[in-house]
GROMACS .gro file of C-alpha atoms in nm:
model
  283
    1UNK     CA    1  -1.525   0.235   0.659
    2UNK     CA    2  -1.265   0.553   0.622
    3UNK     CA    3  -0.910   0.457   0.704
    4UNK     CA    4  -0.709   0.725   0.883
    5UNK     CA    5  -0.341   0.757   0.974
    6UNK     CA    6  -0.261   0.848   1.344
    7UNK     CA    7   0.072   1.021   1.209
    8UNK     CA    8   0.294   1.106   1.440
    9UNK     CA    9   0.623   1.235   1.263
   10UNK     CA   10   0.854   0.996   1.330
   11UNK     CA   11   1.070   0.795   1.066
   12UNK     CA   12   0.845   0.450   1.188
   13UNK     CA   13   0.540   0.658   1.145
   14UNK     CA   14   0.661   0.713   0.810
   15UNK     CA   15   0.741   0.338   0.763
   16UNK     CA   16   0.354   0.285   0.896
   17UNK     CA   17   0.194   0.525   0.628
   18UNK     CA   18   0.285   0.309   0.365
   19UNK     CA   19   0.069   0.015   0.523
   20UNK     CA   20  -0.228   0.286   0.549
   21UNK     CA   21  -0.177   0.382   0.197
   22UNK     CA   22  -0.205  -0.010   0.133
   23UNK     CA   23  -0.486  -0.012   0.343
   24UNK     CA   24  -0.637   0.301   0.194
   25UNK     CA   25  -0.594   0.153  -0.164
   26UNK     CA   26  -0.835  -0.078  -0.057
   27UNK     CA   27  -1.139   0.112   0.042
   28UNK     CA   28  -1.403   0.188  -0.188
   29UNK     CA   29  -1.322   0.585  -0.104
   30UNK     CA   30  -0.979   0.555  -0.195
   31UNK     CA   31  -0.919   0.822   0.060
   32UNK     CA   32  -0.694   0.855   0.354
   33UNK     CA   33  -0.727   1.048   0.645
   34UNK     CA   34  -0.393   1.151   0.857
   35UNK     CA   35  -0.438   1.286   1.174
   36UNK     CA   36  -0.143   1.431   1.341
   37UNK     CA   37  -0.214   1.567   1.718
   38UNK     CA   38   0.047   1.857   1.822
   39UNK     CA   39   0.309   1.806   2.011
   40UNK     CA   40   0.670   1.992   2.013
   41UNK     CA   41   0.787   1.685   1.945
   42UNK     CA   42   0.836   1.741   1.547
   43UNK     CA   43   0.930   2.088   1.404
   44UNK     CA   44   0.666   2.264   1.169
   45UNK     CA   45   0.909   2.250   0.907
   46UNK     CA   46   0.939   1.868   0.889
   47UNK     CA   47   0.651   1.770   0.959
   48UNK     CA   48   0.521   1.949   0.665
   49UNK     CA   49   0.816   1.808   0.436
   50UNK     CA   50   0.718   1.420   0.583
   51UNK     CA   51   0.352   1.490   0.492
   52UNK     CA   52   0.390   1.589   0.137
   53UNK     CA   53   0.547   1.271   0.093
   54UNK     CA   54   0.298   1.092   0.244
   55UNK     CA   55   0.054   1.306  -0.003
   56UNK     CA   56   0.312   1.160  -0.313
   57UNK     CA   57   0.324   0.808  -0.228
   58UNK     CA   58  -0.091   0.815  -0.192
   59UNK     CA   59  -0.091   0.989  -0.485
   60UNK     CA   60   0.118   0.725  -0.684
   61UNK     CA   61  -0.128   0.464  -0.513
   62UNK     CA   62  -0.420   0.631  -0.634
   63UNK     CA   63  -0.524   0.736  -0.291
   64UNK     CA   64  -0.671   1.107  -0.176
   65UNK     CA   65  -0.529   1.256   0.137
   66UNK     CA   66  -0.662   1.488   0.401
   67UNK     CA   67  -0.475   1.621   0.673
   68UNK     CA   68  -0.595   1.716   0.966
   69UNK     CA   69  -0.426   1.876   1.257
   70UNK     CA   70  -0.540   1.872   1.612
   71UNK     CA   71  -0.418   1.949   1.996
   72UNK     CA   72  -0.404   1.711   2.246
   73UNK     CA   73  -0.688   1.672   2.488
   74UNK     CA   74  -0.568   1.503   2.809
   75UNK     CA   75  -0.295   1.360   2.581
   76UNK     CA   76  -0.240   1.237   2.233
   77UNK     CA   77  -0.534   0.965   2.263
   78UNK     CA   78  -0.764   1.197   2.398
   79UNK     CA   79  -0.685   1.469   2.086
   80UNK     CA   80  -0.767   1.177   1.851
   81UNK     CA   81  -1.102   1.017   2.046
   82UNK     CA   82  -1.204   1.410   2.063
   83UNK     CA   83  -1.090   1.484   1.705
   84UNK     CA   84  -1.281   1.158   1.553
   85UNK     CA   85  -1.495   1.096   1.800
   86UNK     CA   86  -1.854   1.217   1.604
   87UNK     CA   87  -1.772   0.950   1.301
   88UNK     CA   88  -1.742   0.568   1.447
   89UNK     CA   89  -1.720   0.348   1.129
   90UNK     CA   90  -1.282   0.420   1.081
   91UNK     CA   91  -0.972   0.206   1.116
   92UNK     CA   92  -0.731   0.395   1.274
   93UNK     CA   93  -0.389   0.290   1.193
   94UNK     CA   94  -0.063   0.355   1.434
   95UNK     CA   95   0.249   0.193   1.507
   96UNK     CA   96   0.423   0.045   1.813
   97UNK     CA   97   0.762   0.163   1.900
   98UNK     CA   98   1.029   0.131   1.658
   99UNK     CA   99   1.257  -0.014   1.933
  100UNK     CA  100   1.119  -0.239   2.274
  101UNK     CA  101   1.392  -0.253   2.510
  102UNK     CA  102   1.292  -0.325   2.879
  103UNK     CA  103   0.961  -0.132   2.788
  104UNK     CA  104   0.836  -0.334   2.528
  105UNK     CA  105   0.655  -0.271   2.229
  106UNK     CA  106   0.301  -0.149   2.321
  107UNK     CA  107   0.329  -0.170   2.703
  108UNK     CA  108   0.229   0.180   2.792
  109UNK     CA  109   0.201   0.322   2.400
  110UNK     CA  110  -0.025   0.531   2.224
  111UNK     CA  111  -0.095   0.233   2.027
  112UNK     CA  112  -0.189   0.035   2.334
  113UNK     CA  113  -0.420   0.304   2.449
  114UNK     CA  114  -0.605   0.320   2.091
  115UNK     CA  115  -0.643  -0.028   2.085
  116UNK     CA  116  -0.784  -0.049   2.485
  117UNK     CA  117  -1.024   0.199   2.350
  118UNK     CA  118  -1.341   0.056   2.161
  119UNK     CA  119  -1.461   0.365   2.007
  120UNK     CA  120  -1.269   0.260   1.680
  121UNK     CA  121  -1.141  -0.006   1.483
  122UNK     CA  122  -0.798  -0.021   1.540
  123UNK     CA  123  -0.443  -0.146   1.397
  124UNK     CA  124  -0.134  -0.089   1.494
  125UNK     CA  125   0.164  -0.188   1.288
  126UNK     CA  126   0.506  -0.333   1.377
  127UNK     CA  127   0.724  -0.267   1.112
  128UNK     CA  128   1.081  -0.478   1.053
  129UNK     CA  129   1.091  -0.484   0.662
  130UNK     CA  130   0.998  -0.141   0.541
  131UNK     CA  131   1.180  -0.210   0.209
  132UNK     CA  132   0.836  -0.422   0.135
  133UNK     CA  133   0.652  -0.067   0.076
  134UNK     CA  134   0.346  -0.161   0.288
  135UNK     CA  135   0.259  -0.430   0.016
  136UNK     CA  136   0.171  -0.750   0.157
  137UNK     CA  137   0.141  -1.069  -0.093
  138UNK     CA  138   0.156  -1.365   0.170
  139UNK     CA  139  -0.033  -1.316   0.474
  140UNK     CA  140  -0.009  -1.483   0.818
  141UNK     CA  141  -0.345  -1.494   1.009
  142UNK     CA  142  -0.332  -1.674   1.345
  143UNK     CA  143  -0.681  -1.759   1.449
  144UNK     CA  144  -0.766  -1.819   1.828
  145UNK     CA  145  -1.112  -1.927   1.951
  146UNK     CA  146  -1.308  -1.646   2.017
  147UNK     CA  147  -1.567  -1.473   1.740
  148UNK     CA  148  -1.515  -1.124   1.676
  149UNK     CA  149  -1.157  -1.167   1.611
  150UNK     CA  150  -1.257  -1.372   1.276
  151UNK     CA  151  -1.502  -1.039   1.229
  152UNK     CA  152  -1.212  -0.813   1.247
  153UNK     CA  153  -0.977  -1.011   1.059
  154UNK     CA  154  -1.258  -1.031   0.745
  155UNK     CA  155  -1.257  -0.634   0.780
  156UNK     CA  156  -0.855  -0.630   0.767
  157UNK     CA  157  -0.843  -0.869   0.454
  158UNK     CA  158  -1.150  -0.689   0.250
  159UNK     CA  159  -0.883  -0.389   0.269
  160UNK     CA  160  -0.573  -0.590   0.166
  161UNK     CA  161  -0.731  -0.832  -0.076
  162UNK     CA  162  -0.592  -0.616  -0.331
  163UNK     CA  163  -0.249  -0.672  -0.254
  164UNK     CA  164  -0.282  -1.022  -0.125
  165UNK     CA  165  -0.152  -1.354  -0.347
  166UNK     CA  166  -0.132  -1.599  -0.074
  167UNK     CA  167  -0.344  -1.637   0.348
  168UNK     CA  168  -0.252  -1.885   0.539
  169UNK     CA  169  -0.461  -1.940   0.846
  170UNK     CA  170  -0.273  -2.088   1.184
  171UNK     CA  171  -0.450  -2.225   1.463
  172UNK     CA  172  -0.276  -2.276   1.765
  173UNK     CA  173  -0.347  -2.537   2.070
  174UNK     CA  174  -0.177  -2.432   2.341
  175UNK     CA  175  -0.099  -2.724   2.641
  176UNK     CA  176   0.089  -2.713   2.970
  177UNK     CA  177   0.473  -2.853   2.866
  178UNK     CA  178   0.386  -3.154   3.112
  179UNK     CA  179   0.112  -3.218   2.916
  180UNK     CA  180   0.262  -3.172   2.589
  181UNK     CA  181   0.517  -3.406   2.651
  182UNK     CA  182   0.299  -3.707   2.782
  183UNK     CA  183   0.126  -3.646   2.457
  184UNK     CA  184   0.007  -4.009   2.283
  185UNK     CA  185  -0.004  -4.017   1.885
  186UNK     CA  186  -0.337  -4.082   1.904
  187UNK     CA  187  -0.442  -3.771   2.143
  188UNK     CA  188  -0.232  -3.542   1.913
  189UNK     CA  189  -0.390  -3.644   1.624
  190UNK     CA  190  -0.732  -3.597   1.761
  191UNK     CA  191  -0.665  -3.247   1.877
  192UNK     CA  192  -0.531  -3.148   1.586
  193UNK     CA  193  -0.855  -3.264   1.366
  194UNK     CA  194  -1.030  -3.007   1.620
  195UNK     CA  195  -0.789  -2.780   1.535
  196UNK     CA  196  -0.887  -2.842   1.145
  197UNK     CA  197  -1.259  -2.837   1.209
  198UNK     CA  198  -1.255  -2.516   1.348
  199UNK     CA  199  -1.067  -2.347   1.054
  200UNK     CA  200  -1.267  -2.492   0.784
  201UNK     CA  201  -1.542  -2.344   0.999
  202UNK     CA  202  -1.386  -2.014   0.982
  203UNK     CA  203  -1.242  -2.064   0.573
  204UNK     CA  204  -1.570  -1.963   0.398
  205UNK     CA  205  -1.601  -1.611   0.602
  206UNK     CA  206  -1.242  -1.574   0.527
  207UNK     CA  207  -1.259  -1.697   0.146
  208UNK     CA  208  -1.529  -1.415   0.121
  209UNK     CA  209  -1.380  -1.174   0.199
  210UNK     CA  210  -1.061  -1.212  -0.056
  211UNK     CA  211  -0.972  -1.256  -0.465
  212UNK     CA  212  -1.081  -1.590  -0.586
  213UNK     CA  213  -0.776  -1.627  -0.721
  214UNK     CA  214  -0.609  -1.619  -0.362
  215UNK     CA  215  -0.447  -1.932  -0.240
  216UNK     CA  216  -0.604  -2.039   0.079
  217UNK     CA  217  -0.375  -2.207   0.352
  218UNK     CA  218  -0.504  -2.376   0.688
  219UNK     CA  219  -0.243  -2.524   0.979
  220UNK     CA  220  -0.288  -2.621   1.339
  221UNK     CA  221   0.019  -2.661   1.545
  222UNK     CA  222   0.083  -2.818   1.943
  223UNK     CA  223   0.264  -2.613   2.101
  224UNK     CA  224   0.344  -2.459   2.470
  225UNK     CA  225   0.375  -2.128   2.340
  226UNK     CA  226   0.176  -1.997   1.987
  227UNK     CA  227   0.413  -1.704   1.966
  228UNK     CA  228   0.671  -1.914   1.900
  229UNK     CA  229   0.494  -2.122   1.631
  230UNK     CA  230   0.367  -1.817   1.443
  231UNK     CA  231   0.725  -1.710   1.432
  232UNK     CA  232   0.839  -1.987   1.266
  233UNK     CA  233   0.603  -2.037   1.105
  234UNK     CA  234   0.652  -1.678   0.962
  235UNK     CA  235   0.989  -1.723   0.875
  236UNK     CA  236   0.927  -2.086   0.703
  237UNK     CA  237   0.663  -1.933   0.486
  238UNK     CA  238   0.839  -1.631   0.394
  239UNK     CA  239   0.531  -1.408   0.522
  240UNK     CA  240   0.504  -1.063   0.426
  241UNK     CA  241   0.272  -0.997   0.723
  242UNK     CA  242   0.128  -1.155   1.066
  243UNK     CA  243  -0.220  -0.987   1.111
  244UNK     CA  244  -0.358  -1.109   1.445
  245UNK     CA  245  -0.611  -0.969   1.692
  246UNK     CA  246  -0.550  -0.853   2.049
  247UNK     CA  247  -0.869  -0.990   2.210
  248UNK     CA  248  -1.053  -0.840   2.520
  249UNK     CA  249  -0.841  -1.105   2.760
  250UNK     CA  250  -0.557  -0.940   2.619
  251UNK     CA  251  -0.666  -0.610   2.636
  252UNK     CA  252  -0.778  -0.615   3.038
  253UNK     CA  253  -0.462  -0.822   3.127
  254UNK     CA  254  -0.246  -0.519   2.923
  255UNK     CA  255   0.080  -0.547   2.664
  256UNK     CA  256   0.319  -0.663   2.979
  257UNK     CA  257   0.699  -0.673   2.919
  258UNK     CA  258   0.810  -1.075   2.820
  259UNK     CA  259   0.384  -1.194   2.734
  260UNK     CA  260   0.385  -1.359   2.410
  261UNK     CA  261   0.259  -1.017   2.187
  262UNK     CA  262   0.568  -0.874   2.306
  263UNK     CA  263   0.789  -1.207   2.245
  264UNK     CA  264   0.590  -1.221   1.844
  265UNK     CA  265   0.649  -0.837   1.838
  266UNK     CA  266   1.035  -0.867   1.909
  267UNK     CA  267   1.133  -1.196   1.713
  268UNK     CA  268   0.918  -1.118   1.384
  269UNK     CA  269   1.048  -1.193   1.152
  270UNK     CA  270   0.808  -0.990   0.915
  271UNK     CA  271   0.594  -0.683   0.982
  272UNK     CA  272   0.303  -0.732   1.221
  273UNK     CA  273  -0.048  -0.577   1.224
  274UNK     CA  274  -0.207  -0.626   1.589
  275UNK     CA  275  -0.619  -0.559   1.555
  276UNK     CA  276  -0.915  -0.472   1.714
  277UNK     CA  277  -1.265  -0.444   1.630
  278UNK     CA  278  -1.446  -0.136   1.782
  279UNK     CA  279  -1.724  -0.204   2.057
  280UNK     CA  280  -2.019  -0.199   1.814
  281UNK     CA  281  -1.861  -0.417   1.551
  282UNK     CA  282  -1.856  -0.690   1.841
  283UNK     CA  283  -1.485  -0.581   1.959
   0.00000   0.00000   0.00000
């Protein structure tokens, strides 16, 4: 699988190309694609200047570039479905906005559009520490219930296992605050063996796909909101990265201003990588 840049000129872009070169560094190819659809957004000049040092950072990674320019076609996501549309098996990497305000961060993106479309893999990065370099040694990966997010998140780590000294896997189990709070000992601790059960289900797919020399973390938290316990738990850990998928719920419901992506993706505090497997990878 080919990893290629959606690059669109601006200084976050530029913070995001260092997590593709990452990314890139990991593929068998060691090749990365940017593809940069024209807008009159960034002057010729610039653009040129930002994409020679996207060229020098691969290079100093050990990564081939090729860049490829193309027009829009019924907007930017249409240029890039058009552009890439004949070769499937890539992870397209983008960015959410640098800044959410009242919009939030993927609610009516680019980024939201890639990842509501299932021709591709898909990740798109939230960046808040770009003094890191893209380099991620402790990595945050909070697992939900469903299948094909555990695919996709396999996929993500075979391309950072190169970087990566430390997963931790989080499991969430969400409950109504009512019920939360009438809670017995006993109950808790039930739910949360369920909670362990299912990772060590998932650890051996996961172990696979990284170094052996990778320290392997599991945790289940109780909580009313897993947003909030994959923040702190972020911050307690000293993460270098939260890598979680946006599932097909997600995806049909939309990124909606003050839903728990958008609460993760404005209290991080680390950089985020929100994925999604393509259709035919089970996405």
């Amino acid at each position: 699988m080919s990893v290629c840049l959606a690059y669109d000129g601006t200084i976050n872009g530029d913070w995001v190309a260092r997590h593709a070169v990452r990314l890139a560094a990991g593929d068998a190819s060691r090749r990365l694609r940017v593809v940069h659809v024209e807008t009159a957004e960034v002057p010729a000049r610039t653009l040129v200047e930002k994409l020679d040092n996207i060229r020098l950072i691969a290079a100093n990674a050990g990564v081939a570039v090729d860049v490829e320019i193309c027009a829009m076609h019924d907007g930017v996501v249409g240029g890039l479905v058009e552009h890439l549309g004949a070769e499937p098996e890539i992870l397209v990497v983008t960015g959410v906005r640098a800044r959410g305000g009242r919009r939030g961060f993927l609610a009516g993106t680019v980024s939201a559009e890639l990842l509501a479309d299932t021709t591709f893999d898909v990740v798109a990065y939230r960046v808040v520490q770009p003094g890191t370099l893209g380099v991620v040694r402790r990595l945050l990966l909070p697992l939900a219930g469903g299948g094909a997010g555990h695919q996709a998140a396999e996929h993500m780590l075979r391309l950072l296992a190169h970087d990566v000294k430390s997963a931790r896997l989080l499991h969430v189990i969400e409950l109504a605050a009512g019920r939360l709070r009438r809670l017995s000992a006993p109950d808790a601790a039930a739910l949360r063996r369920q909670g362990e059960a299912f990772l060590h289900g998932i650890e051996p797919t996961i172990s696979a796909a990284v170094k052996d020399d990778v320290a392997l973390d599991l945790a289940v938290r109780i909580s009313t909101e897993w947003s909030r316990e994959v923040i702190i738990d972020a911050a307690q850990q000293k993460i270098d990265l939260i890598a979680l998928e946006a599932s097909r719920q997600v995806l049909a419901r939309g990124f909606r201003y003050g839903d728990p992506f958008e609460t993760l993706l404005r209290d991080t505090p680390c950089d985020v990588a929100v994925y999604r497997s393509a259709a035919h990878h089970g996405g």
